[in-house]
């Protein structure tokens, strides 16, 4: 049996099983695909694929289904990821560019990915390690009240209102000077490095401005601590129920695992370590390190250097379409957050 023909038969089995969810027999393969060989040859090829652990018989019928190893070989031998259509890409761009802030971007992204793939969409909020301060604004609100606005390079915005301990009416120059010093100290710096730099700023403040400077620094430190929380957002969990036959005994375990965001963060991190650059990583079945998710597959990539996004679903998945959707959406998200 030639390797090329074996791969062609495997490809046909994967495609048919993904589409129909029914075990695939040699007769169906010959009817649906131009394999150019006899029924006996196809049966021999299928027997060889089964011996190699790439397909298996779920019961005593003549039909076969791909194994995790079969899906892996299929994915690894994809020469290219079929691009989305122009209409699909236009729809993605329009939908995501309507977002008003980072939370909206994340919510729209997960809903969009879930809709495009009919799987569970997972998106990790931008990571602390790659986030920097874009700008800090100080806005007098009248009397002693001052609004502090922290803007991160990923688009995250945090607002706090503090009591300056003194009336700031007529102190526009003082606020403007403090704003300039805070930005000179913080802009472009990693979030984790900013608190120490703010402490230096407080130490260098004039005695008459020390209280105000300290209050602003304390509020910013609180806001920065909230930025350190790693978060993931899901959409489309109900899609798993629609393919319940793919999880005859494990659906409840999968749903429980999806509620453990620490597990998802680790999963996204593991996939990040296996891919290069903006490549799409695929983890299939038993390759997943967390046991309750070993009946699922995960397709993920990064958006810029900020975080990861992807989809999770049964191993019986349209991998080329899922990979194309994940890659395209990630590219648009990166453009929005970097813009």
XYZ file of C-alpha atoms in Angstrom:
339
model
C 0.000 0.000 0.000
C 1.435 3.382 -0.949
C 1.661 6.072 1.708
C -0.119 8.566 -0.557
C -3.086 6.267 -1.094
C -3.235 5.383 2.589
C -3.388 9.072 3.472
C -6.067 9.624 0.847
C -8.213 6.854 2.300
C -7.668 8.204 5.825
C -8.561 11.725 4.687
C -11.781 10.429 3.128
C -12.719 8.527 6.284
C -12.095 11.585 8.468
C -14.113 13.865 6.209
C -17.055 11.477 5.952
C -17.137 10.708 9.665
C -16.955 14.398 10.617
C -19.833 15.153 8.261
C -22.131 12.207 9.028
C -21.064 11.000 12.515
C -21.585 7.475 11.151
C -18.869 4.802 10.828
C -17.507 4.751 7.283
C -17.366 1.607 5.172
C -15.455 0.834 1.985
C -18.595 0.977 -0.146
C -19.415 4.503 1.037
C -15.839 5.608 0.370
C -15.982 4.408 -3.210
C -19.345 6.080 -3.781
C -18.358 9.450 -2.323
C -14.709 9.759 -3.363
C -12.750 9.292 -6.540
C -10.136 6.949 -5.119
C -9.366 5.248 -8.415
C -8.977 1.769 -6.919
C -11.139 -1.329 -6.428
C -13.294 -2.139 -3.419
C -10.875 -4.900 -2.440
C -7.975 -2.450 -2.461
C -9.876 0.006 -0.274
C -10.705 -2.790 2.185
C -7.037 -3.782 2.298
C -6.041 -0.166 2.885
C -8.574 0.171 5.677
C -7.293 -3.023 7.281
C -3.760 -1.625 7.190
C -4.896 1.694 8.680
C -6.663 -0.196 11.455
C -3.571 -2.269 12.151
C -1.573 0.958 12.481
C -4.081 2.313 15.003
C -5.313 5.125 12.752
C -8.914 3.904 12.465
C -11.019 1.551 14.522
C -14.336 -0.301 14.466
C -16.695 1.089 17.144
C -18.743 -2.118 16.958
C -19.092 -5.180 14.755
C -20.260 -3.287 11.653
C -18.056 -2.911 8.614
C -17.680 0.807 9.230
C -14.603 2.457 10.722
C -13.989 5.742 12.562
C -10.737 7.682 13.041
C -8.757 7.299 16.251
C -6.945 10.155 17.994
C -3.822 9.031 16.129
C -5.727 9.120 12.846
C -6.922 12.660 13.464
C -3.383 13.650 14.429
C -1.925 12.302 11.196
C -4.706 14.000 9.231
C -4.008 17.365 10.903
C -0.232 17.037 10.592
C -0.493 16.316 6.876
C -2.664 19.327 6.074
C -0.524 21.141 3.545
C -2.357 24.436 4.021
C -5.197 25.808 6.088
C -8.006 26.709 3.733
C -8.648 30.460 4.090
C -12.075 31.740 4.994
C -14.203 33.206 2.242
C -14.194 36.933 1.592
C -17.727 37.149 3.009
C -16.678 35.366 6.217
C -13.648 37.611 6.698
C -15.706 40.747 6.060
C -18.278 39.604 8.599
C -15.543 38.988 11.195
C -14.008 42.412 10.636
C -17.315 44.260 10.880
C -18.449 42.371 13.964
C -15.235 42.835 15.925
C -14.627 46.450 14.951
C -17.929 47.388 16.568
C -16.462 46.633 20.015
C -16.245 49.559 22.446
C -13.673 48.241 24.940
C -11.636 45.164 25.832
C -14.489 43.406 27.630
C -16.640 43.905 24.550
C -13.846 42.607 22.293
C -13.569 39.436 24.373
C -17.324 38.898 24.499
C -17.722 39.471 20.758
C -14.737 37.261 19.926
C -15.996 34.254 21.863
C -19.522 34.582 20.477
C -18.141 34.901 16.958
C -15.800 31.899 17.235
C -18.557 29.768 18.694
C -20.879 30.746 15.858
C -18.291 30.130 13.130
C -17.250 26.697 14.391
C -20.282 25.424 16.359
C -17.861 24.605 19.184
C -17.063 26.050 22.606
C -14.997 29.221 22.200
C -12.337 30.051 24.801
C -10.451 33.343 25.084
C -7.814 34.295 27.604
C -7.653 37.912 28.682
C -4.358 39.635 27.785
C -1.564 38.368 29.980
C 0.099 40.550 32.591
C 3.541 39.577 31.368
C 2.982 41.215 27.979
C 0.854 44.213 29.047
C 2.192 47.739 29.424
C 0.764 51.096 30.446
C -0.442 53.147 27.491
C -1.625 56.246 29.350
C -2.786 57.505 32.739
C -5.271 60.352 32.936
C -6.134 62.499 35.977
C -9.481 64.292 35.776
C -10.621 66.764 38.510
C -14.312 66.204 39.293
C -14.814 69.188 41.561
C -13.793 69.780 45.149
C -11.454 67.082 46.462
C -12.605 64.395 43.998
C -10.170 63.221 41.316
C -10.740 60.503 38.712
C -7.741 58.320 37.856
C -7.973 56.481 34.510
C -5.499 53.692 33.692
C -5.302 52.626 30.034
C -3.325 49.480 29.178
C -1.860 48.739 25.750
C -4.314 45.853 25.312
C -7.236 48.266 25.514
C -8.162 47.533 29.122
C -9.413 50.644 30.943
C -9.696 50.988 34.727
C -11.254 54.022 36.432
C -11.025 55.026 40.077
C -12.247 58.114 41.961
C -10.285 59.245 45.004
C -10.549 61.898 47.686
C -7.468 64.077 47.391
C -7.849 65.356 50.930
C -7.929 68.928 49.705
C -9.954 71.120 47.383
C -8.468 70.868 43.878
C -10.452 73.815 42.521
C -7.974 76.166 40.876
C -5.219 73.526 41.091
C -5.302 72.566 37.420
C -1.568 73.219 37.073
C -0.790 70.934 40.005
C -2.915 68.126 38.530
C -1.398 68.634 35.070
C 2.135 68.459 36.486
C 1.344 65.308 38.447
C -0.258 63.778 35.366
C 2.894 64.459 33.357
C 5.162 62.960 36.044
C 2.979 59.865 36.468
C 2.959 59.228 32.714
C 6.682 59.859 32.367
C 7.227 57.248 35.072
C 4.726 54.646 33.868
C 3.970 54.792 30.123
C 5.491 51.910 28.206
C 6.396 50.036 31.376
C 5.254 46.465 32.131
C 2.408 46.485 34.631
C 4.415 44.538 37.188
C 7.170 47.186 37.175
C 4.943 50.223 37.670
C 4.238 50.045 41.453
C 7.947 50.308 42.312
C 8.358 53.248 39.939
C 5.364 54.995 41.507
C 6.926 54.569 44.958
C 9.987 56.437 43.711
C 7.724 59.171 42.367
C 6.093 59.560 45.801
C 9.478 59.799 47.501
C 10.527 62.597 45.112
C 7.311 64.646 45.453
C 7.341 68.145 46.985
C 6.074 68.174 50.575
C 2.936 70.114 49.620
C 2.117 67.555 46.891
C 3.184 64.386 48.736
C -0.319 63.528 50.001
C -1.928 63.893 46.556
C 0.891 61.982 44.844
C 0.648 59.173 47.384
C -3.138 58.935 46.974
C -2.840 58.687 43.176
C -0.057 56.075 43.475
C -2.139 53.980 45.890
C -5.158 54.003 43.565
C -3.007 53.033 40.588
C -1.424 50.185 42.526
C -4.883 48.848 43.362
C -5.918 49.057 39.698
C -2.721 47.360 38.571
C -3.250 44.491 41.026
C -6.641 43.815 39.448
C -4.924 43.663 36.079
C -2.812 40.709 37.248
C -5.795 38.361 37.446
C -5.691 35.775 34.675
C -9.146 35.293 33.222
C -10.820 33.271 30.511
C -14.224 33.695 28.909
C -16.316 30.942 27.289
C -19.154 30.981 24.791
C -21.146 28.218 23.128
C -21.017 25.590 25.863
C -24.484 24.465 24.756
C -22.932 23.301 21.468
C -21.561 20.268 23.324
C -25.079 19.109 24.140
C -25.928 19.137 20.435
C -23.236 16.514 19.814
C -23.939 14.481 22.934
C -23.427 11.239 21.038
C -19.723 12.161 20.824
C -19.625 12.102 24.628
C -21.648 8.992 25.527
C -20.262 8.854 29.081
C -18.115 11.929 29.533
C -20.226 15.037 28.799
C -20.809 15.890 32.453
C -17.073 15.598 33.154
C -16.262 17.882 30.235
C -18.794 20.468 31.414
C -17.378 20.327 34.937
C -13.870 20.844 33.563
C -14.966 23.893 31.600
C -16.061 25.507 34.859
C -12.496 25.200 36.171
C -10.913 28.251 34.600
C -7.529 27.356 36.079
C -7.620 24.204 33.974
C -8.392 26.203 30.828
C -5.611 28.688 31.578
C -3.136 25.834 31.948
C -4.426 24.230 28.771
C -3.984 27.459 26.810
C -0.519 27.852 28.311
C 0.477 24.320 27.299
C -0.657 24.944 23.743
C 1.256 28.235 23.678
C 4.464 26.369 24.486
C 3.981 23.919 21.592
C 3.343 26.371 18.760
C 5.726 28.653 16.939
C 4.852 32.283 16.278
C 1.264 32.684 15.132
C 0.796 29.031 14.199
C -2.401 27.265 15.182
C -1.878 24.470 17.704
C -4.144 21.428 17.880
C -4.415 19.103 20.875
C -6.399 15.939 20.138
C -8.073 13.644 22.628
C -5.575 11.849 24.848
C -2.960 14.521 24.071
C -4.797 16.846 26.479
C -3.038 16.750 29.855
C -6.261 17.059 31.881
C -8.096 13.719 32.021
C -11.729 14.985 31.802
C -10.882 16.725 28.515
C -9.347 13.698 26.813
C -12.506 13.111 24.796
C -12.159 16.607 23.303
C -9.907 18.462 20.919
C -8.638 22.014 21.327
C -7.600 24.327 18.481
C -5.844 27.469 19.698
C -3.467 30.257 18.793
C -2.288 33.583 20.191
C -3.514 37.043 19.296
C -0.334 39.065 19.034
C 1.730 38.445 22.160
C -1.111 39.262 24.510
C -3.008 36.033 25.109
C -4.610 32.995 23.587
C -7.919 32.078 22.036
C -9.372 28.958 20.509
C -12.148 26.432 20.448
C -12.889 23.166 22.232
C -15.142 20.403 20.960
C -15.351 16.685 20.246
C -12.506 14.969 18.450
C -14.969 14.536 15.565
C -14.317 18.055 14.382
C -13.855 19.863 11.073
C -10.208 20.643 11.808
C -9.367 22.633 8.641
C -12.387 24.910 9.134
C -11.762 25.294 12.863
C -8.092 26.125 12.321
C -8.939 28.691 9.641
C -11.557 30.380 11.843
C -9.307 30.515 14.897
C -6.393 31.945 12.927
C -8.498 34.576 11.131
C -10.261 35.773 14.285
C -6.959 35.961 16.181
C -5.475 38.157 13.455
C -8.362 40.601 13.654
C -8.280 40.694 17.451
C -4.550 41.479 17.357
C -5.152 44.315 14.909
C -7.869 45.807 17.113
C -5.861 45.638 20.340
C -2.669 46.917 18.725
C -4.487 49.752 16.942
